[in-house]
Coordinates of C-alpha atoms and ligand atoms in Angstrom, one line a residue:
M34 CA -47.6 35.6 -6.7
S35 CA -50.0 33.1 -6.1
Q36 CA -47.9 31.3 -2.0
A37 CA -50.0 29.2 -0.3
I38 CA -49.8 26.1 -2.5
S39 CA -51.0 22.6 -0.6
R40 CA -49.2 19.2 -1.0
R41 CA -51.3 18.6 -3.3
D42 CA -51.2 21.3 -4.9
F43 CA -48.4 21.6 -5.7
F44 CA -49.0 17.7 -7.5
G45 CA -50.9 19.1 -9.6
A46 CA -48.7 21.9 -11.3
A47 CA -47.1 19.1 -11.5
L48 CA -49.2 16.8 -13.5
A49 CA -49.6 19.7 -15.2
A50 CA -47.3 20.3 -16.8
V51 CA -47.0 17.0 -18.0
V52 CA -50.3 17.4 -19.6
L53 CA -49.6 20.8 -21.3
P54 CA -48.7 21.3 -24.9
V55 CA -44.8 22.7 -25.0
V56 CA -44.5 26.2 -26.4
A57 CA -41.8 28.0 -27.7
Q58 CA -40.1 29.7 -24.8
S59 CA -40.1 26.6 -23.5
A60 CA -36.7 25.6 -22.0
S61 CA -34.5 22.1 -23.5
P62 CA -35.7 19.0 -22.5
G63 CA -35.3 18.1 -18.8
R64 CA -34.8 21.8 -17.1
K65 CA -36.5 23.9 -15.9
R66 CA -37.1 27.4 -17.2
L67 CA -36.1 30.8 -14.9
V68 CA -36.9 33.7 -16.7
A69 CA -35.6 37.0 -15.5
R70 CA -37.7 39.8 -16.6
T71 CA -38.4 43.6 -15.5
R72 CA -42.7 44.1 -14.8
V73 CA -45.0 46.3 -13.2
L74 CA -46.2 47.5 -9.5
E75 CA -48.4 48.6 -7.7
V76 CA -47.4 49.6 -4.6
N77 CA -50.1 51.5 -2.4
G78 CA -51.7 52.6 -5.4
R79 CA -48.8 53.6 -7.5
Q80 CA -46.7 52.2 -10.4
A81 CA -43.5 51.0 -10.0
Q82 CA -40.8 49.2 -12.4
V83 CA -39.8 46.3 -10.4
F84 CA -38.0 42.4 -12.3
G85 CA -38.4 40.0 -11.7
L86 CA -37.9 35.2 -11.8
T87 CA -41.1 33.6 -12.5
G88 CA -41.1 30.1 -13.4
P89 CA -42.0 27.5 -15.7
D90 CA -45.2 27.3 -13.1
G91 CA -45.9 31.1 -13.9
R92 CA -44.8 31.3 -10.4
S93 CA -42.4 33.4 -8.3
G94 CA -38.9 31.4 -8.9
I95 CA -38.5 27.1 -8.5
S96 CA -40.9 24.9 -7.1
L97 CA -38.3 20.8 -6.3
G98 CA -39.7 17.8 -5.7
P99 CA -37.7 15.0 -3.0
G100 CA -34.4 14.2 -5.1
E101 CA -35.1 16.8 -8.1
R102 CA -32.0 17.9 -9.1
F103 CA -31.5 22.2 -9.2
R104 CA -31.4 21.9 -13.7
V105 CA -32.7 24.7 -14.8
E106 CA -32.0 27.1 -17.4
L107 CA -32.3 30.7 -16.7
A108 CA -33.3 33.3 -20.2
N109 CA -32.5 37.6 -19.2
E110 CA -35.1 39.1 -21.2
T111 CA -34.5 41.7 -18.6
G112 CA -33.0 44.2 -21.4
A113 CA -29.9 44.2 -19.0
R114 CA -26.9 42.0 -17.5
T115 CA -27.4 39.9 -14.8
L116 CA -26.2 36.9 -12.6
V117 CA -28.5 35.5 -10.8
H118 CA -27.2 33.8 -7.4
W119 CA -28.6 30.8 -5.6
H120 CA -28.6 32.1 -1.6
G121 CA -27.0 29.0 0.1
Q122 CA -27.2 26.4 -2.3
L123 CA -24.3 24.6 -2.6
P124 CA -23.1 23.8 -5.7
P125 CA -20.4 24.2 -7.9
W126 CA -18.1 27.4 -7.8
T127 CA -18.7 28.1 -11.7
Q128 CA -23.0 27.6 -10.7
D129 CA -22.6 30.3 -7.9
G130 CA -24.3 33.0 -9.9
F131 CA -21.6 36.1 -8.2
P132 CA -20.8 38.0 -11.3
W133 CA -16.8 37.5 -10.5
P134 CA -14.6 35.4 -11.4
Q135 CA -16.2 32.7 -12.9
T136 CA -19.5 33.5 -14.2
P137 CA -19.6 36.8 -16.3
P138 CA -23.3 38.2 -15.8
L139 CA -25.7 37.0 -19.5
A140 CA -25.8 39.5 -21.3
P141 CA -29.5 40.8 -22.3
R142 CA -31.0 37.8 -24.6
E143 CA -28.8 35.4 -22.7
T144 CA -29.6 31.8 -20.7
H145 CA -27.0 29.7 -19.1
A146 CA -27.7 26.8 -17.7
Y147 CA -27.8 25.2 -14.4
D148 CA -27.3 21.1 -13.1
F149 CA -26.5 20.8 -9.8
A150 CA -27.9 18.6 -7.2
P151 CA -29.9 20.4 -4.7
I152 CA -30.0 19.8 -0.6
P153 CA -33.1 20.8 0.7
G154 CA -35.5 23.3 1.8
T155 CA -36.6 26.7 1.9
F156 CA -33.9 29.2 -0.1
W157 CA -34.0 31.8 -2.1
M158 CA -32.5 33.2 -5.6
H159 CA -31.9 36.8 -6.8
S160 CA -29.7 39.4 -8.7
H161 CA -26.0 39.4 -7.9
Q162 CA -25.5 42.5 -10.1
G163 CA -24.9 45.6 -9.3
L164 CA -27.3 46.5 -7.2
Q165 CA -31.0 44.8 -8.2
E166 CA -31.9 42.9 -5.7
Q167 CA -33.0 45.7 -4.5
R168 CA -35.2 45.7 -7.2
L169 CA -36.8 42.7 -6.4
M170 CA -34.7 40.7 -8.7
T171 CA -35.2 38.5 -5.7
A172 CA -37.2 34.3 -5.8
P173 CA -38.0 31.8 -3.7
L174 CA -36.8 28.8 -4.2
I175 CA -37.7 25.5 -2.6
V176 CA -36.2 21.9 -2.1
H177 CA -38.9 19.4 -1.2
D178 CA -38.0 16.0 0.8
A179 CA -39.6 13.3 1.2
A180 CA -40.0 13.4 5.5
E181 CA -41.3 17.3 5.0
M182 CA -44.0 16.0 2.1
R183 CA -45.2 12.8 4.6
E184 CA -46.2 15.5 6.9
D185 CA -48.6 16.8 4.7
R186 CA -48.3 19.8 6.1
Q187 CA -49.9 23.6 4.4
E188 CA -47.4 25.2 2.7
I189 CA -47.0 29.2 2.9
V190 CA -44.1 31.2 1.0
L191 CA -44.0 34.8 2.8
M192 CA -41.1 36.5 1.1
L193 CA -40.3 39.9 2.5
H194 CA -38.8 43.5 0.5
D195 CA -38.0 46.1 0.9
F196 CA -39.3 48.8 -2.1
S197 CA -38.4 52.3 -2.8
F198 CA -39.8 54.9 -5.3
R199 CA -36.6 55.8 -6.1
T200 CA -33.8 53.5 -7.8
P201 CA -31.2 52.3 -6.3
D202 CA -28.7 53.5 -7.8
E203 CA -30.2 57.3 -6.4
L204 CA -30.8 54.8 -2.7
L205 CA -27.2 54.8 -2.5
A206 CA -26.5 57.9 -3.9
G207 CA -27.8 59.6 -0.7
L208 CA -25.6 57.0 1.4
T209 CA -22.5 57.8 0.1
G210 CA -23.1 61.2 -0.7
I211 CA -21.8 60.8 -4.3
S212 CA -23.7 61.6 -7.9
D213 CA -26.0 59.3 -8.6
A214 CA -24.1 58.4 -11.7
A215 CA -21.1 57.2 -9.2
A216 CA -22.3 55.3 -7.2
H217 CA -23.7 53.8 -11.1
A218 CA -21.1 53.1 -11.4
M219 CA -19.4 52.0 -8.3
A220 CA -22.7 49.5 -7.4
R221 CA -21.0 47.9 -10.9
M222 CA -17.8 47.4 -9.6
I223 CA -18.9 44.1 -8.5
E224 CA -18.4 42.3 -12.0
N225 CA -14.5 44.3 -12.9
V226 CA -12.7 42.5 -9.8
P227 CA -8.6 43.1 -10.3
A228 CA -6.9 39.8 -11.0
P229 CA -3.7 40.1 -11.9
G230 CA -2.9 41.1 -15.1
G231 CA -5.9 42.8 -15.8
N232 CA -7.0 45.9 -17.4
A233 CA -5.5 47.9 -14.2
A234 CA -6.1 51.7 -14.9
K235 CA -9.7 50.2 -15.3
Q236 CA -10.1 49.0 -12.0
H237 CA -7.8 51.6 -11.0
S238 CA -10.5 54.7 -11.8
M239 CA -13.2 52.3 -10.9
M240 CA -12.8 52.1 -6.8
A241 CA -12.0 56.1 -6.7
M242 CA -15.0 56.3 -7.0
S243 CA -15.5 53.8 -3.7
P244 CA -16.5 56.5 -0.7
G245 CA -14.6 52.6 1.4
M246 CA -11.4 53.3 -0.5
T247 CA -10.7 56.5 2.3
A248 CA -7.2 56.5 2.7
A249 CA -5.4 60.1 1.7
S250 CA -3.3 58.1 -1.2
D251 CA -7.1 57.8 -2.2
M252 CA -9.1 60.4 -2.0
S253 CA -7.1 63.3 -1.6
N254 CA -5.3 63.0 -4.7
G255 CA -8.4 61.2 -6.4
A256 CA -8.0 64.4 -9.7
G257 CA -9.9 63.7 -13.4
T258 CA -13.0 61.2 -10.5
G259 CA -14.8 64.3 -9.9
M260 CA -15.6 63.1 -6.4
P261 CA -17.1 65.2 -5.0
E262 CA -16.6 66.2 -1.4
M263 CA -18.2 63.3 0.3
A264 CA -22.0 64.5 1.8
M265 CA -22.8 63.5 5.4
P266 CA -26.2 61.8 4.7
G267 CA -29.8 62.9 5.3
S268 CA -30.6 63.0 9.4
S269 CA -33.9 60.8 7.9
M270 CA -32.1 58.3 6.3
T271 CA -31.0 56.9 9.7
G272 CA -32.6 55.2 12.6
S273 CA -30.7 55.1 16.1
L274 CA -32.1 53.2 18.7
M275 CA -30.5 54.6 21.8
T276 CA -29.0 51.6 24.8
G277 CA -28.8 51.2 27.9
S278 CA -29.6 49.2 30.8
S279 CA -29.7 46.2 28.6
M280 CA -26.6 46.0 27.6
P281 CA -25.0 46.3 30.4
G282 CA -21.3 47.6 30.2
M283 CA -22.0 50.2 27.0
G284 CA -23.8 52.4 28.9
A285 CA -26.4 54.6 26.2
M286 CA -24.2 54.5 23.4
R287 CA -26.5 55.1 19.6
M288 CA -27.1 52.2 17.3
D289 CA -27.5 52.7 14.2
L290 CA -30.9 50.7 12.9
N291 CA -32.6 51.1 8.7
D292 CA -30.1 52.7 6.7
V293 CA -32.6 53.5 4.5
D294 CA -35.6 55.5 4.6
Y295 CA -38.1 52.6 2.1
D296 CA -41.4 53.4 1.0
A297 CA -43.0 50.0 1.1
F298 CA -42.8 46.7 3.3
L299 CA -43.6 44.0 1.0
A300 CA -44.6 41.0 2.0
N301 CA -45.6 38.8 -1.8
D302 CA -45.5 42.5 -3.2
R303 CA -47.4 43.5 -1.2
T304 CA -48.9 45.8 2.2
L305 CA -51.2 45.8 4.2
A306 CA -53.3 48.2 2.6
D307 CA -54.7 45.2 0.8
P308 CA -52.7 42.0 1.8
E309 CA -53.2 38.4 0.5
I310 CA -55.5 37.0 2.4
V311 CA -54.0 32.5 2.7
R312 CA -57.2 30.6 2.6
V313 CA -56.2 28.2 5.6
E314 CA -58.5 25.3 7.0
R315 CA -59.8 25.2 10.8
G316 CA -57.6 23.3 12.8
G317 CA -55.5 24.1 9.9
R318 CA -52.1 22.7 9.8
I319 CA -48.8 25.1 8.0
R320 CA -45.7 24.9 6.8
L321 CA -44.5 28.4 6.9
R322 CA -41.8 29.5 5.0
V323 CA -40.1 32.7 6.2
I324 CA -37.4 34.6 3.1
N325 CA -36.9 38.0 5.2
G326 CA -35.3 39.1 0.5
A327 CA -35.1 42.6 1.3
S328 CA -32.2 44.4 0.9
S329 CA -31.5 46.5 4.0
S330 CA -34.2 45.4 6.8
Q331 CA -34.5 43.2 9.6
F332 CA -38.0 42.4 11.0
W333 CA -39.0 40.1 13.2
I334 CA -42.0 37.3 12.3
D335 CA -44.4 38.1 14.8
L336 CA -47.6 35.7 15.1
G337 CA -49.9 37.3 17.2
E338 CA -51.8 35.1 19.1
L339 CA -50.6 31.4 17.9
V340 CA -47.4 29.9 18.3
G341 CA -44.6 28.2 16.8
R342 CA -42.8 26.2 15.9
V343 CA -39.2 26.9 14.2
V344 CA -37.6 23.3 13.2
A345 CA -35.5 24.7 9.7
T346 CA -32.6 27.7 9.9
D347 CA -31.8 28.7 6.5
G348 CA -32.9 25.4 5.0
H349 CA -31.3 23.3 8.3
P350 CA -33.3 21.5 10.3
V351 CA -32.5 22.5 14.2
H352 CA -35.0 21.0 17.3
P353 CA -37.8 22.3 17.2
V354 CA -37.9 26.0 19.6
A355 CA -41.7 27.4 20.1
R356 CA -41.9 30.9 19.8
S357 CA -44.4 33.5 19.0
R358 CA -41.6 36.1 17.4
F359 CA -38.8 35.0 15.7
P360 CA -36.2 37.4 14.7
V361 CA -35.5 36.8 10.7
A362 CA -32.3 38.7 9.7
I363 CA -31.2 40.0 5.9
A364 CA -31.0 36.8 3.2
Q365 CA -31.9 34.6 6.6
R366 CA -35.4 32.1 5.8
L367 CA -37.3 30.0 9.2
D368 CA -39.5 27.3 8.3
I369 CA -42.3 28.1 10.8
L370 CA -44.8 25.2 12.3
I371 CA -48.1 25.9 13.2
D372 CA -51.5 24.3 14.4
L373 CA -54.2 26.6 14.4
P374 CA -56.3 26.2 17.2
R375 CA -59.5 27.3 16.4
A376 CA -61.0 29.0 13.0
G377 CA -60.1 33.1 11.8
A378 CA -59.0 35.6 10.6
F379 CA -54.4 35.3 11.9
P380 CA -52.2 38.0 11.1
I381 CA -48.8 37.1 10.6
L382 CA -46.7 40.5 10.6
A383 CA -42.9 41.7 9.6
R384 CA -42.3 44.1 12.2
L385 CA -39.4 45.6 11.1
E386 CA -36.5 45.9 14.0
G387 CA -36.8 49.3 16.0
T388 CA -39.7 51.1 14.2
G389 CA -43.2 50.9 14.0
R390 CA -43.3 50.1 10.1
Q391 CA -45.1 46.4 9.8
T392 CA -45.7 44.5 6.9
G393 CA -48.0 40.9 6.0
I394 CA -50.1 38.1 5.5
V395 CA -53.6 37.0 6.8
L396 CA -54.1 33.4 7.7
A397 CA -58.2 33.4 7.3
T398 CA -60.2 29.8 7.5
A399 CA -63.2 30.9 4.7
G400 CA -66.1 32.6 6.4
A401 CA -63.2 34.5 8.5
Q402 CA -64.4 38.2 9.3
I403 CA -60.3 40.1 8.1
P404 CA -59.3 42.7 10.8
R405 CA -57.3 45.6 8.5
I406 CA -54.1 46.4 10.2
V407 CA -52.2 49.4 9.9
D408 CA -48.6 49.7 8.6
N409 CA -47.8 51.2 11.7
A410 CA -48.3 49.8 15.1
Q411 CA -46.0 49.9 18.5
A412 CA -41.6 50.1 17.8
A413 CA -40.4 46.7 17.4
P414 CA -37.1 45.6 19.2
P415 CA -33.7 46.0 17.6
L416 CA -32.8 42.4 16.9
D417 CA -30.6 40.3 18.7
N418 CA -29.3 37.0 18.2
S419 CA -31.6 35.2 22.2
L420 CA -33.3 33.1 20.0
E421 CA -30.0 32.2 18.1
T422 CA -28.3 31.5 21.4
R423 CA -31.5 28.3 22.0
L424 CA -30.8 27.1 18.2
A425 CA -29.8 23.7 17.9
A426 CA -28.9 22.0 14.6
V427 CA -30.4 17.9 13.9
T428 CA -27.3 17.3 12.4
P429 CA -24.1 19.4 13.7
L430 CA -21.0 19.1 12.3
L431 CA -19.1 15.8 13.7
A432 CA -17.1 17.3 16.4
R433 CA -13.2 17.8 15.1
P434 CA -10.8 20.8 16.7
A435 CA -10.6 23.2 14.0
D436 CA -7.6 22.9 11.9
L437 CA -7.8 26.9 10.4
V438 CA -9.1 29.8 13.3
Q439 CA -9.3 33.3 11.8
T440 CA -11.0 36.0 13.2
I441 CA -12.9 38.5 11.7
S442 CA -13.3 42.0 12.2
L443 CA -16.3 43.9 11.1
G444 CA -15.4 47.3 10.9
G445 CA -17.0 50.8 9.7
G446 CA -19.4 53.7 9.6
M447 CA -22.2 55.8 8.8
K448 CA -20.2 59.1 8.3
P449 CA -18.1 57.8 6.0
Y450 CA -21.0 55.4 4.0
A451 CA -18.4 52.6 4.2
W452 CA -18.3 49.8 5.6
S453 CA -14.8 46.9 6.5
M454 CA -13.7 43.1 7.2
N455 CA -10.7 42.8 8.7
G456 CA -10.6 47.0 7.5
E457 CA -10.1 46.4 4.6
Y458 CA -13.1 47.5 1.9
W459 CA -13.6 45.8 -1.4
P460 CA -12.3 44.6 -3.6
R461 CA -9.1 45.7 -2.7
T462 CA -9.3 43.1 0.2
T463 CA -7.5 39.6 1.2
P464 CA -8.8 36.6 0.6
L465 CA -8.7 33.9 2.7
M466 CA -6.9 31.4 1.7
L467 CA -8.1 27.1 2.9
S468 CA -7.7 24.5 2.1
K469 CA -9.9 21.2 0.7
G470 CA -10.6 19.3 4.1
Q471 CA -10.2 21.6 7.3
R472 CA -12.2 22.6 9.7
V473 CA -12.7 26.2 9.2
E474 CA -13.5 28.8 11.8
I475 CA -14.2 32.6 11.8
E476 CA -14.5 34.6 14.9
L477 CA -17.2 37.5 13.6
V478 CA -16.4 40.7 15.8
N479 CA -18.4 42.9 15.6
H480 CA -16.1 46.6 15.6
S481 CA -19.4 48.3 15.2
M482 CA -22.3 49.9 15.6
M483 CA -24.9 48.2 13.5
A484 CA -25.6 44.1 13.8
H485 CA -24.8 42.6 10.6
P486 CA -26.2 39.8 8.2
I487 CA -23.0 38.2 7.6
H488 CA -23.1 35.1 4.7
L489 CA -20.9 32.8 3.0
H490 CA -21.3 31.6 -0.3
G491 CA -21.2 27.8 -0.8
H492 CA -20.7 26.4 2.5
A493 CA -23.4 26.1 5.6
F494 CA -22.2 26.8 8.9
Q495 CA -22.4 25.8 12.1
V496 CA -22.7 28.2 14.7
V497 CA -20.5 27.2 17.7
A498 CA -20.5 30.5 19.8
I499 CA -22.0 33.8 20.3
D500 CA -20.7 36.3 22.1
D501 CA -18.6 33.6 23.5
R502 CA -20.6 31.6 24.4
P503 CA -19.3 28.6 23.1
I504 CA -23.1 26.5 21.5
Q505 CA -24.4 23.4 19.8
G506 CA -26.4 26.0 17.3
A507 CA -28.2 26.2 14.0
V508 CA -26.3 25.2 10.7
R509 CA -26.8 28.2 8.7
D510 CA -25.7 30.3 5.9
T511 CA -26.3 33.9 6.9
V512 CA -26.1 34.3 10.8
L513 CA -26.2 38.3 11.8
V514 CA -23.9 39.4 14.2
T515 CA -24.9 42.1 17.2
P516 CA -23.1 45.5 17.2
M517 CA -20.7 47.2 19.3
M518 CA -18.8 44.2 20.3
G519 CA -21.5 41.8 19.6
S520 CA -19.1 37.7 18.7
V521 CA -20.5 34.8 16.4
R522 CA -17.8 32.3 15.8
I523 CA -18.8 29.4 13.2
A524 CA -17.2 26.0 11.3
F525 CA -17.8 24.8 8.4
D526 CA -15.7 21.8 6.3
A527 CA -14.1 23.3 3.9
N528 CA -15.3 21.0 1.5
N529 CA -16.5 22.7 -1.8
P530 CA -13.3 23.9 -3.7
G531 CA -13.8 27.4 -5.4
R532 CA -13.7 31.2 -5.3
W533 CA -15.8 31.5 -2.7
A534 CA -18.2 35.4 -1.8
F535 CA -18.4 36.2 2.4
H536 CA -20.2 39.5 3.1
C537 CA -23.0 41.0 4.8
H538 CA -26.4 40.6 3.1
N539 CA -27.1 44.6 3.1
L540 CA -27.4 45.5 0.6
Y541 CA -25.7 49.3 0.8
H542 CA -23.2 47.7 3.2
M543 CA -21.5 45.1 0.0
M544 CA -21.8 47.8 -1.9
T545 CA -19.5 50.0 -0.3
G546 CA -16.3 47.5 0.8
M547 CA -18.8 45.1 3.6
M548 CA -17.3 41.6 1.4
M549 CA -14.2 39.1 1.1
E550 CA -13.3 36.1 -0.8
F551 CA -12.6 32.9 0.7
R552 CA -10.2 31.3 -1.6
Y553 CA -8.7 27.3 -1.8
Q554 CA -5.3 26.7 -2.6
G555 CA -4.7 24.7 -6.6
I556 CA -7.7 27.6 -7.2
A557 CA -6.0 29.6 -10.2
A558 CA -5.9 33.0 -9.3
Ligands
CU718 CU1 -23.6 44.7 7.0

């Protein structure tokens, strides 16, 4: 896929679309066709079958012009059931692409139409079906706006992934100690949320496979489920880091990082063995759109000698903050403006937290010598919220008192591998009931030893406190809650009635329980 799309190219592509003949596979008039498919990707010289989401221009994902509606026809050519979520967008809940309960997944060969007014910025899309996200069913969703187009900056999308030659079922099985088959069934639970009067027997047997169901009543009498003893994940699956002086009062405690030991980290589908080289102009002005599309990995974006200004988080403008290193948690996005100081080659690296592993792309002016970069360097620290505390939304929420204040505790751990919200494990969770028009504040408190990137569907929220210190922070859709009693308070207006998922965006945390529902009063259960 091509990531460097200048404003000129963007309009050029739009023009080309007009003159191309209509082909048999084109979408309905006025709709963009997005094809979910399988493809072969070569990673470090070895082939792997992965998914892809290909837009009408043959590129990964969808790019919309200023004011353009999201009128998309999703075609499922994967051969499996699938459903795609438009991460960070605020569509009506029936178009959110979450497989429960509003939209059943698309069967093979099925198509589904979407039509809503998108909000501008850097967004992305990913399957919310089973573990398909881990097999790269992810793509950029870029919505341009008129002001940003006038800046006439070269747009460069940097999409990050974590990659394994093992199947996602094997990865989940390795973490939880259950069989691959049980892991596969667990991953499909997301389709089968219990509804009153639903087929409870089937639901129960599915839920009994969840390691989240550690209550004695669930586990000890789990006859007939074939549930093996909970095995511990191998130590090689777990990164860890001693923290000491940096965390006053915590002493030397072990923070968990990087549940999965991945084979590679991808930047626009490539590794540092053969990175994408993006041609830039001497003195070029760039808008770098970083998307962390990884399933279970968090990165520091390292601009090296360059200084960038972050101007948007999760698509929402913030007052610029200049840095050379920016944390990007799972599912978050950053818009970073970079003005190149000279001709040359400029690696843009994504460094995996807590390790020396890295991936990236290289910006290069014509004729520049491209440096060779190894994928193992000095270890990067764990992600933290030091940048988050400095961020301030350009358009904050209007000041008003909260109508509903709710604390949600984040819990769980590696042994057994299961993660919870308020002590409950999806799908056996209690919905938080909202009323339209409420100002809602959620205090997220992390009782676990691992950071959690928490995502709310269908709403943008503002970060209003970090570790009890009030801020007028960024507007976002995903926020990192740091471990060992780290806390983040978010505020949003309940203005999009429906049933919305609220979950950790670490795929394996979500799959083993760390998810709940925000449900509006008056929406049928
Ligand atoms: Cu998590």
